[in-house]
Amino acid sequence: FGVVLPLTTLFAKPVLSDLAQSIVEVLSRAGPQHLPAIVAVSRDAPLAPSFAQQRLWFLAQLDEASTNYHIPLVLRLHGVLERSAWQRSLDRLLARHEALRSVFVAPQGKPRVELLPPDAGLPVIEHDLKGRADAQAALLELCQEEACTPFDLSRGPLIRGRLIDMSDEEHVFLLTQHHIVSDGWSMGVLVRELNSLYRAFAAGQDDPLPPLAVQYPDYAAWQRQWLSGERLQTQADYWRETLAGA
């Protein structure tokens, strides 16, 4: 709605209709507070990480082997799997989202984003557990191994998969991402798009997803342009005061 609400309003008005009325009151006093639009930036110039990505990159320098910021996902696939359509769907997701193709290099100690080529392909390791008496134990071991294998932020890709055959019509797919290229909200987008792509490719159809007008590097550039000058100084001053003496 283009409205800035104090956080206290959310707790003071926990009923949705009351919160809506608070928004109406702000709008009636000041009108909408429009943010500048996010626009596509040139890919010829160096790409800056977002502030969140810079923070995660910094933490990774403190402990390069850390797996604290991995986002693991386990999908159980039932029925006959069209393997070529599945891999094509994963590759298309990687090609579609520049965030998933981002790697982070810092030749002078300051991180910047580089993009892997669209045809890089999403790496998938396959495992066959069909007919094994210890299949469930082996599955658990593979899940733990996958979640605990570190990423190299400077080389990527920062998303990878494992396809595990449990039987001819039961498969487990492990998908692991680093938080620097994804988050909890993005997982819903990924699963919805993967579902749409696989349905289309398995049916012999083309990519059904509309093209993206902006990508995450465009947001990162917008964020750094907007949160600068006095806005940035206000934030920095607040935290310096809050953390004084810590």
PDB file of C-alpha atoms in Angstrom, residues 12-244:
ATOM      1  CA  ALA A  12      -1.385  -3.090  18.816  1.00  0.00           C
ATOM      2  CA  LYS A  13      -3.761  -4.094  15.985  1.00  0.00           C
ATOM      3  CA  PRO A  14      -3.563  -7.903  15.714  1.00  0.00           C
ATOM      4  CA  VAL A  15      -7.047  -8.108  14.135  1.00  0.00           C
ATOM      5  CA  LEU A  16      -6.747  -7.677  10.367  1.00  0.00           C
ATOM      6  CA  SER A  17      -9.686  -5.266  10.051  1.00  0.00           C
ATOM      7  CA  ASP A  18      -8.197  -3.020  12.749  1.00  0.00           C
ATOM      8  CA  LEU A  19      -4.805  -3.065  11.006  1.00  0.00           C
ATOM      9  CA  ALA A  20      -6.527  -2.158   7.737  1.00  0.00           C
ATOM     10  CA  GLN A  21      -8.151   0.824   9.433  1.00  0.00           C
ATOM     11  CA  SER A  22      -4.755   1.970  10.682  1.00  0.00           C
ATOM     12  CA  ILE A  23      -3.458   1.856   7.102  1.00  0.00           C
ATOM     13  CA  VAL A  24      -6.457   3.889   5.919  1.00  0.00           C
ATOM     14  CA  GLU A  25      -5.749   6.510   8.583  1.00  0.00           C
ATOM     15  CA  VAL A  26      -2.122   6.851   7.485  1.00  0.00           C
ATOM     16  CA  LEU A  27      -3.179   7.119   3.837  1.00  0.00           C
ATOM     17  CA  SER A  28      -5.764   9.776   4.633  1.00  0.00           C
ATOM     18  CA  ARG A  29      -3.129  11.882   6.418  1.00  0.00           C
ATOM     19  CA  ALA A  30      -0.109  11.544   4.177  1.00  0.00           C
ATOM     20  CA  GLY A  31      -1.066   9.586   1.060  1.00  0.00           C
ATOM     21  CA  PRO A  32       0.986   6.677  -0.302  1.00  0.00           C
ATOM     22  CA  GLN A  33       4.743   6.846   0.168  1.00  0.00           C
ATOM     23  CA  HIS A  34       5.942   5.571  -3.191  1.00  0.00           C
ATOM     24  CA  LEU A  35       9.287   3.854  -3.516  1.00  0.00           C
ATOM     25  CA  PRO A  36      11.211   4.188  -6.771  1.00  0.00           C
ATOM     26  CA  ALA A  37      10.629   1.382  -9.245  1.00  0.00           C
ATOM     27  CA  ILE A  38      13.126  -1.456  -9.600  1.00  0.00           C
ATOM     28  CA  VAL A  39      14.637  -1.320 -13.089  1.00  0.00           C
ATOM     29  CA  ALA A  40      17.038  -3.598 -14.917  1.00  0.00           C
ATOM     30  CA  VAL A  41      20.693  -2.568 -14.658  1.00  0.00           C
ATOM     31  CA  SER A  42      23.510  -3.269 -17.102  1.00  0.00           C
ATOM     32  CA  ARG A  43      25.185  -6.659 -16.875  1.00  0.00           C
ATOM     33  CA  ASP A  44      28.347  -5.197 -18.439  1.00  0.00           C
ATOM     34  CA  ALA A  45      29.356  -3.430 -15.216  1.00  0.00           C
ATOM     35  CA  PRO A  46      30.288  -5.268 -11.989  1.00  0.00           C
ATOM     36  CA  LEU A  47      27.204  -6.423 -10.060  1.00  0.00           C
ATOM     37  CA  ALA A  48      26.953  -5.555  -6.378  1.00  0.00           C
ATOM     38  CA  PRO A  49      25.510  -8.013  -3.846  1.00  0.00           C
ATOM     39  CA  SER A  50      22.522  -6.996  -1.777  1.00  0.00           C
ATOM     40  CA  PHE A  51      23.181  -6.038   1.838  1.00  0.00           C
ATOM     41  CA  ALA A  52      21.873  -9.462   2.936  1.00  0.00           C
ATOM     42  CA  GLN A  53      24.215 -11.219   0.512  1.00  0.00           C
ATOM     43  CA  GLN A  54      27.160  -9.119   1.688  1.00  0.00           C
ATOM     44  CA  ARG A  55      26.371 -10.088   5.280  1.00  0.00           C
ATOM     45  CA  LEU A  56      26.231 -13.800   4.428  1.00  0.00           C
ATOM     46  CA  TRP A  57      29.444 -13.547   2.404  1.00  0.00           C
ATOM     47  CA  PHE A  58      31.180 -11.927   5.392  1.00  0.00           C
ATOM     48  CA  LEU A  59      29.994 -14.713   7.703  1.00  0.00           C
ATOM     49  CA  ALA A  60      31.284 -17.293   5.227  1.00  0.00           C
ATOM     50  CA  GLN A  61      34.756 -15.737   5.418  1.00  0.00           C
ATOM     51  CA  LEU A  62      34.772 -16.340   9.185  1.00  0.00           C
ATOM     52  CA  ASP A  63      34.011 -20.051   8.712  1.00  0.00           C
ATOM     53  CA  GLU A  64      34.403 -21.293   5.154  1.00  0.00           C
ATOM     54  CA  ALA A  65      33.348 -24.840   6.048  1.00  0.00           C
ATOM     55  CA  SER A  66      30.135 -23.763   7.779  1.00  0.00           C
ATOM     56  CA  THR A  67      26.842 -25.326   6.705  1.00  0.00           C
ATOM     57  CA  ASN A  68      24.724 -23.125   8.986  1.00  0.00           C
ATOM     58  CA  TYR A  69      23.239 -21.273   6.024  1.00  0.00           C
ATOM     59  CA  HIS A  70      22.264 -24.237   3.875  1.00  0.00           C
ATOM     60  CA  ILE A  71      18.622 -24.570   2.851  1.00  0.00           C
ATOM     61  CA  PRO A  72      17.886 -28.282   2.367  1.00  0.00           C
ATOM     62  CA  LEU A  73      14.704 -29.507   0.683  1.00  0.00           C
ATOM     63  CA  VAL A  74      13.543 -33.121   0.366  1.00  0.00           C
ATOM     64  CA  LEU A  75      10.917 -34.041  -2.242  1.00  0.00           C
ATOM     65  CA  ARG A  76       9.348 -37.484  -2.471  1.00  0.00           C
ATOM     66  CA  LEU A  77       8.404 -38.244  -6.064  1.00  0.00           C
ATOM     67  CA  HIS A  78       5.737 -40.902  -6.619  1.00  0.00           C
ATOM     68  CA  GLY A  79       5.074 -42.584  -9.958  1.00  0.00           C
ATOM     69  CA  VAL A  80       7.150 -43.057 -13.083  1.00  0.00           C
ATOM     70  CA  LEU A  81       9.718 -40.264 -13.337  1.00  0.00           C
ATOM     71  CA  GLU A  82      10.508 -38.757 -16.726  1.00  0.00           C
ATOM     72  CA  ARG A  83      14.174 -38.238 -15.933  1.00  0.00           C
ATOM     73  CA  SER A  84      15.044 -36.115 -18.950  1.00  0.00           C
ATOM     74  CA  ALA A  85      12.062 -33.814 -18.293  1.00  0.00           C
ATOM     75  CA  TRP A  86      13.065 -33.563 -14.620  1.00  0.00           C
ATOM     76  CA  GLN A  87      16.657 -32.595 -15.411  1.00  0.00           C
ATOM     77  CA  ARG A  88      15.495 -30.196 -18.119  1.00  0.00           C
ATOM     78  CA  SER A  89      13.173 -28.546 -15.586  1.00  0.00           C
ATOM     79  CA  LEU A  90      16.017 -28.100 -13.097  1.00  0.00           C
ATOM     80  CA  ASP A  91      18.323 -26.704 -15.775  1.00  0.00           C
ATOM     81  CA  ARG A  92      15.620 -24.291 -16.896  1.00  0.00           C
ATOM     82  CA  LEU A  93      15.157 -23.033 -13.330  1.00  0.00           C
ATOM     83  CA  LEU A  94      18.876 -22.353 -13.092  1.00  0.00           C
ATOM     84  CA  ALA A  95      18.879 -20.563 -16.437  1.00  0.00           C
ATOM     85  CA  ARG A  96      15.776 -18.534 -15.529  1.00  0.00           C
ATOM     86  CA  HIS A  97      16.952 -17.139 -12.169  1.00  0.00           C
ATOM     87  CA  GLU A  98      20.188 -15.159 -12.055  1.00  0.00           C
ATOM     88  CA  ALA A  99      20.135 -15.425  -8.258  1.00  0.00           C
ATOM     89  CA  LEU A 100      20.659 -19.181  -8.545  1.00  0.00           C
ATOM     90  CA  ARG A 101      23.548 -18.640 -10.979  1.00  0.00           C
ATOM     91  CA  SER A 102      25.299 -16.077  -8.769  1.00  0.00           C
ATOM     92  CA  VAL A 103      28.783 -16.621  -7.373  1.00  0.00           C
ATOM     93  CA  PHE A 104      30.680 -14.218  -5.150  1.00  0.00           C
ATOM     94  CA  VAL A 105      34.254 -13.173  -5.849  1.00  0.00           C
ATOM     95  CA  ALA A 106      36.355 -10.634  -3.950  1.00  0.00           C
ATOM     96  CA  PRO A 107      39.685  -9.965  -5.708  1.00  0.00           C
ATOM     97  CA  GLN A 108      40.323  -6.851  -3.575  1.00  0.00           C
ATOM     98  CA  GLY A 109      38.501  -8.095  -0.485  1.00  0.00           C
ATOM     99  CA  LYS A 110      35.189  -6.507  -1.504  1.00  0.00           C
ATOM    100  CA  PRO A 111      32.583  -8.977  -2.796  1.00  0.00           C
ATOM    101  CA  ARG A 112      30.931  -8.646  -6.175  1.00  0.00           C
ATOM    102  CA  VAL A 113      28.529 -10.908  -8.023  1.00  0.00           C
ATOM    103  CA  GLU A 114      29.394 -12.876 -11.135  1.00  0.00           C
ATOM    104  CA  LEU A 115      26.868 -14.960 -13.051  1.00  0.00           C
ATOM    105  CA  LEU A 116      27.387 -18.496 -14.285  1.00  0.00           C
ATOM    106  CA  PRO A 117      26.240 -18.981 -17.899  1.00  0.00           C
ATOM    107  CA  PRO A 118      22.555 -19.820 -18.440  1.00  0.00           C
ATOM    108  CA  ASP A 119      23.474 -23.214 -19.905  1.00  0.00           C
ATOM    109  CA  ALA A 120      25.619 -24.224 -16.910  1.00  0.00           C
ATOM    110  CA  GLY A 121      23.071 -26.841 -15.838  1.00  0.00           C
ATOM    111  CA  LEU A 122      22.026 -27.713 -12.293  1.00  0.00           C
ATOM    112  CA  PRO A 123      24.340 -30.458 -10.979  1.00  0.00           C
ATOM    113  CA  VAL A 124      22.542 -33.641  -9.890  1.00  0.00           C
ATOM    114  CA  ILE A 125      24.172 -36.759  -8.409  1.00  0.00           C
ATOM    115  CA  GLU A 126      22.179 -39.990  -8.794  1.00  0.00           C
ATOM    116  CA  HIS A 127      22.019 -42.869  -6.301  1.00  0.00           C
ATOM    117  CA  ASP A 128      20.317 -46.251  -6.740  1.00  0.00           C
ATOM    118  CA  LEU A 129      18.982 -47.818  -3.517  1.00  0.00           C
ATOM    119  CA  LYS A 130      16.448 -50.137  -5.183  1.00  0.00           C
ATOM    120  CA  GLY A 131      16.228 -53.512  -3.517  1.00  0.00           C
ATOM    121  CA  ARG A 132      18.639 -52.726  -0.704  1.00  0.00           C
ATOM    122  CA  ALA A 133      17.664 -54.011   2.742  1.00  0.00           C
ATOM    123  CA  ASP A 134      19.268 -50.953   4.325  1.00  0.00           C
ATOM    124  CA  ALA A 135      17.649 -48.491   1.899  1.00  0.00           C
ATOM    125  CA  GLN A 136      16.083 -46.269   4.577  1.00  0.00           C
ATOM    126  CA  ALA A 137      19.293 -46.070   6.596  1.00  0.00           C
ATOM    127  CA  ALA A 138      21.266 -45.332   3.422  1.00  0.00           C
ATOM    128  CA  LEU A 139      18.742 -42.629   2.495  1.00  0.00           C
ATOM    129  CA  LEU A 140      19.156 -40.949   5.867  1.00  0.00           C
ATOM    130  CA  GLU A 141      22.931 -41.077   5.509  1.00  0.00           C
ATOM    131  CA  LEU A 142      22.741 -39.465   2.065  1.00  0.00           C
ATOM    132  CA  CYS A 143      20.440 -36.732   3.407  1.00  0.00           C
ATOM    133  CA  GLN A 144      22.891 -35.925   6.174  1.00  0.00           C
ATOM    134  CA  GLU A 145      25.877 -36.025   3.824  1.00  0.00           C
ATOM    135  CA  GLU A 146      24.159 -33.716   1.353  1.00  0.00           C
ATOM    136  CA  ALA A 147      23.085 -31.150   3.941  1.00  0.00           C
ATOM    137  CA  CYS A 148      26.565 -31.054   5.483  1.00  0.00           C
ATOM    138  CA  THR A 149      28.628 -30.663   2.296  1.00  0.00           C
ATOM    139  CA  PRO A 150      29.875 -27.051   2.091  1.00  0.00           C
ATOM    140  CA  PHE A 151      29.561 -24.779  -0.938  1.00  0.00           C
ATOM    141  CA  ASP A 152      32.328 -22.740  -2.545  1.00  0.00           C
ATOM    142  CA  LEU A 153      30.802 -19.258  -2.840  1.00  0.00           C
ATOM    143  CA  SER A 154      33.383 -18.149  -5.392  1.00  0.00           C
ATOM    144  CA  ARG A 155      32.868 -21.068  -7.796  1.00  0.00           C
ATOM    145  CA  GLY A 156      29.289 -22.260  -7.379  1.00  0.00           C
ATOM    146  CA  PRO A 157      26.785 -23.268  -8.387  1.00  0.00           C
ATOM    147  CA  LEU A 158      25.201 -22.555  -5.018  1.00  0.00           C
ATOM    148  CA  ILE A 159      22.346 -24.950  -5.668  1.00  0.00           C
ATOM    149  CA  ARG A 160      22.694 -28.702  -6.233  1.00  0.00           C
ATOM    150  CA  GLY A 161      20.608 -31.857  -6.215  1.00  0.00           C
ATOM    151  CA  ARG A 162      20.667 -35.593  -5.589  1.00  0.00           C
ATOM    152  CA  LEU A 163      18.182 -37.981  -7.139  1.00  0.00           C
ATOM    153  CA  ILE A 164      17.793 -41.199  -5.154  1.00  0.00           C
ATOM    154  CA  ASP A 165      15.957 -44.185  -6.622  1.00  0.00           C
ATOM    155  CA  MET A 166      14.069 -46.110  -3.934  1.00  0.00           C
ATOM    156  CA  SER A 167      12.070 -48.198  -6.449  1.00  0.00           C
ATOM    157  CA  ASP A 168      10.911 -47.901 -10.053  1.00  0.00           C
ATOM    158  CA  GLU A 169       8.082 -45.573  -8.984  1.00  0.00           C
ATOM    159  CA  GLU A 170       9.455 -43.966  -5.830  1.00  0.00           C
ATOM    160  CA  HIS A 171      12.262 -41.436  -5.820  1.00  0.00           C
ATOM    161  CA  VAL A 172      13.651 -38.955  -3.322  1.00  0.00           C
ATOM    162  CA  PHE A 173      15.086 -35.683  -4.573  1.00  0.00           C
ATOM    163  CA  LEU A 174      17.396 -33.682  -2.340  1.00  0.00           C
ATOM    164  CA  LEU A 175      17.815 -30.021  -3.289  1.00  0.00           C
ATOM    165  CA  THR A 176      20.267 -27.884  -1.321  1.00  0.00           C
ATOM    166  CA  GLN A 177      20.788 -24.151  -1.729  1.00  0.00           C
ATOM    167  CA  HIS A 178      22.963 -21.640   0.055  1.00  0.00           C
ATOM    168  CA  HIS A 179      20.999 -18.921   1.799  1.00  0.00           C
ATOM    169  CA  ILE A 180      23.037 -16.311  -0.099  1.00  0.00           C
ATOM    170  CA  VAL A 181      21.035 -17.147  -3.251  1.00  0.00           C
ATOM    171  CA  SER A 182      17.690 -18.155  -1.748  1.00  0.00           C
ATOM    172  CA  ASP A 183      15.398 -17.888   1.262  1.00  0.00           C
ATOM    173  CA  GLY A 184      12.275 -19.455   2.712  1.00  0.00           C
ATOM    174  CA  TRP A 185       9.862 -17.390   0.610  1.00  0.00           C
ATOM    175  CA  SER A 186      11.768 -18.230  -2.559  1.00  0.00           C
ATOM    176  CA  MET A 187      11.343 -21.953  -1.913  1.00  0.00           C
ATOM    177  CA  GLY A 188       7.633 -21.666  -2.660  1.00  0.00           C
ATOM    178  CA  VAL A 189       8.408 -19.954  -5.972  1.00  0.00           C
ATOM    179  CA  LEU A 190      10.946 -22.637  -6.850  1.00  0.00           C
ATOM    180  CA  VAL A 191       8.608 -25.561  -6.129  1.00  0.00           C
ATOM    181  CA  ARG A 192       5.706 -23.981  -8.056  1.00  0.00           C
ATOM    182  CA  GLU A 193       7.883 -23.267 -11.086  1.00  0.00           C
ATOM    183  CA  LEU A 194       9.532 -26.693 -10.971  1.00  0.00           C
ATOM    184  CA  ASN A 195       6.060 -28.267 -10.935  1.00  0.00           C
ATOM    185  CA  SER A 196       4.908 -26.185 -13.924  1.00  0.00           C
ATOM    186  CA  LEU A 197       8.058 -26.870 -15.924  1.00  0.00           C
ATOM    187  CA  TYR A 198       8.039 -30.617 -15.294  1.00  0.00           C
ATOM    188  CA  ARG A 199       4.359 -30.972 -16.211  1.00  0.00           C
ATOM    189  CA  ALA A 200       4.979 -29.099 -19.465  1.00  0.00           C
ATOM    190  CA  PHE A 201       8.209 -30.859 -20.448  1.00  0.00           C
ATOM    191  CA  ALA A 202       6.851 -34.319 -19.571  1.00  0.00           C
ATOM    192  CA  ALA A 203       3.903 -33.578 -21.885  1.00  0.00           C
ATOM    193  CA  GLY A 204       6.217 -32.497 -24.702  1.00  0.00           C
ATOM    194  CA  GLN A 205       5.301 -28.819 -24.354  1.00  0.00           C
ATOM    195  CA  ASP A 206       7.475 -25.699 -24.236  1.00  0.00           C
ATOM    196  CA  ASP A 207       8.434 -23.635 -21.195  1.00  0.00           C
ATOM    197  CA  PRO A 208       5.126 -22.214 -19.849  1.00  0.00           C
ATOM    198  CA  LEU A 209       6.644 -19.573 -17.539  1.00  0.00           C
ATOM    199  CA  PRO A 210       6.518 -15.881 -18.499  1.00  0.00           C
ATOM    200  CA  PRO A 211       9.859 -14.050 -18.803  1.00  0.00           C
ATOM    201  CA  LEU A 212      11.137 -12.103 -15.790  1.00  0.00           C
ATOM    202  CA  ALA A 213      11.218  -8.305 -16.101  1.00  0.00           C
ATOM    203  CA  VAL A 214      13.759  -7.859 -13.303  1.00  0.00           C
ATOM    204  CA  GLN A 215      16.157 -10.180 -11.506  1.00  0.00           C
ATOM    205  CA  TYR A 216      17.727 -10.227  -8.046  1.00  0.00           C
ATOM    206  CA  PRO A 217      20.847  -8.258  -9.117  1.00  0.00           C
ATOM    207  CA  ASP A 218      18.455  -5.481 -10.221  1.00  0.00           C
ATOM    208  CA  TYR A 219      16.913  -5.476  -6.749  1.00  0.00           C
ATOM    209  CA  ALA A 220      20.366  -5.384  -5.145  1.00  0.00           C
ATOM    210  CA  ALA A 221      21.303  -2.314  -7.227  1.00  0.00           C
ATOM    211  CA  TRP A 222      17.971  -0.664  -6.366  1.00  0.00           C
ATOM    212  CA  GLN A 223      18.431  -1.401  -2.655  1.00  0.00           C
ATOM    213  CA  ARG A 224      21.898   0.125  -2.546  1.00  0.00           C
ATOM    214  CA  GLN A 225      20.742   3.207  -4.428  1.00  0.00           C
ATOM    215  CA  TRP A 226      17.716   3.732  -2.183  1.00  0.00           C
ATOM    216  CA  LEU A 227      19.350   2.881   1.151  1.00  0.00           C
ATOM    217  CA  SER A 228      22.129   5.430   0.913  1.00  0.00           C
ATOM    218  CA  GLY A 229      22.983   8.906   2.110  1.00  0.00           C
ATOM    219  CA  GLU A 230      20.819  10.110   4.983  1.00  0.00           C
ATOM    220  CA  ARG A 231      18.725   6.917   5.070  1.00  0.00           C
ATOM    221  CA  LEU A 232      21.822   4.773   5.487  1.00  0.00           C
ATOM    222  CA  GLN A 233      23.363   7.156   8.015  1.00  0.00           C
ATOM    223  CA  THR A 234      20.211   7.036  10.155  1.00  0.00           C
ATOM    224  CA  GLN A 235      20.368   3.234  10.230  1.00  0.00           C
ATOM    225  CA  ALA A 236      24.090   3.188  11.027  1.00  0.00           C
ATOM    226  CA  ASP A 237      23.696   5.790  13.800  1.00  0.00           C
ATOM    227  CA  TYR A 238      20.894   3.771  15.388  1.00  0.00           C
ATOM    228  CA  TRP A 239      22.993   0.604  15.589  1.00  0.00           C
ATOM    229  CA  ARG A 240      26.107   2.421  16.775  1.00  0.00           C
ATOM    230  CA  GLU A 241      24.068   3.851  19.632  1.00  0.00           C
ATOM    231  CA  THR A 242      22.265   0.583  20.379  1.00  0.00           C
ATOM    232  CA  LEU A 243      25.468  -1.457  20.403  1.00  0.00           C
ATOM    233  CA  ALA A 244      27.637   1.148  22.151  1.00  0.00           C
TER     234      ALA A 244
END
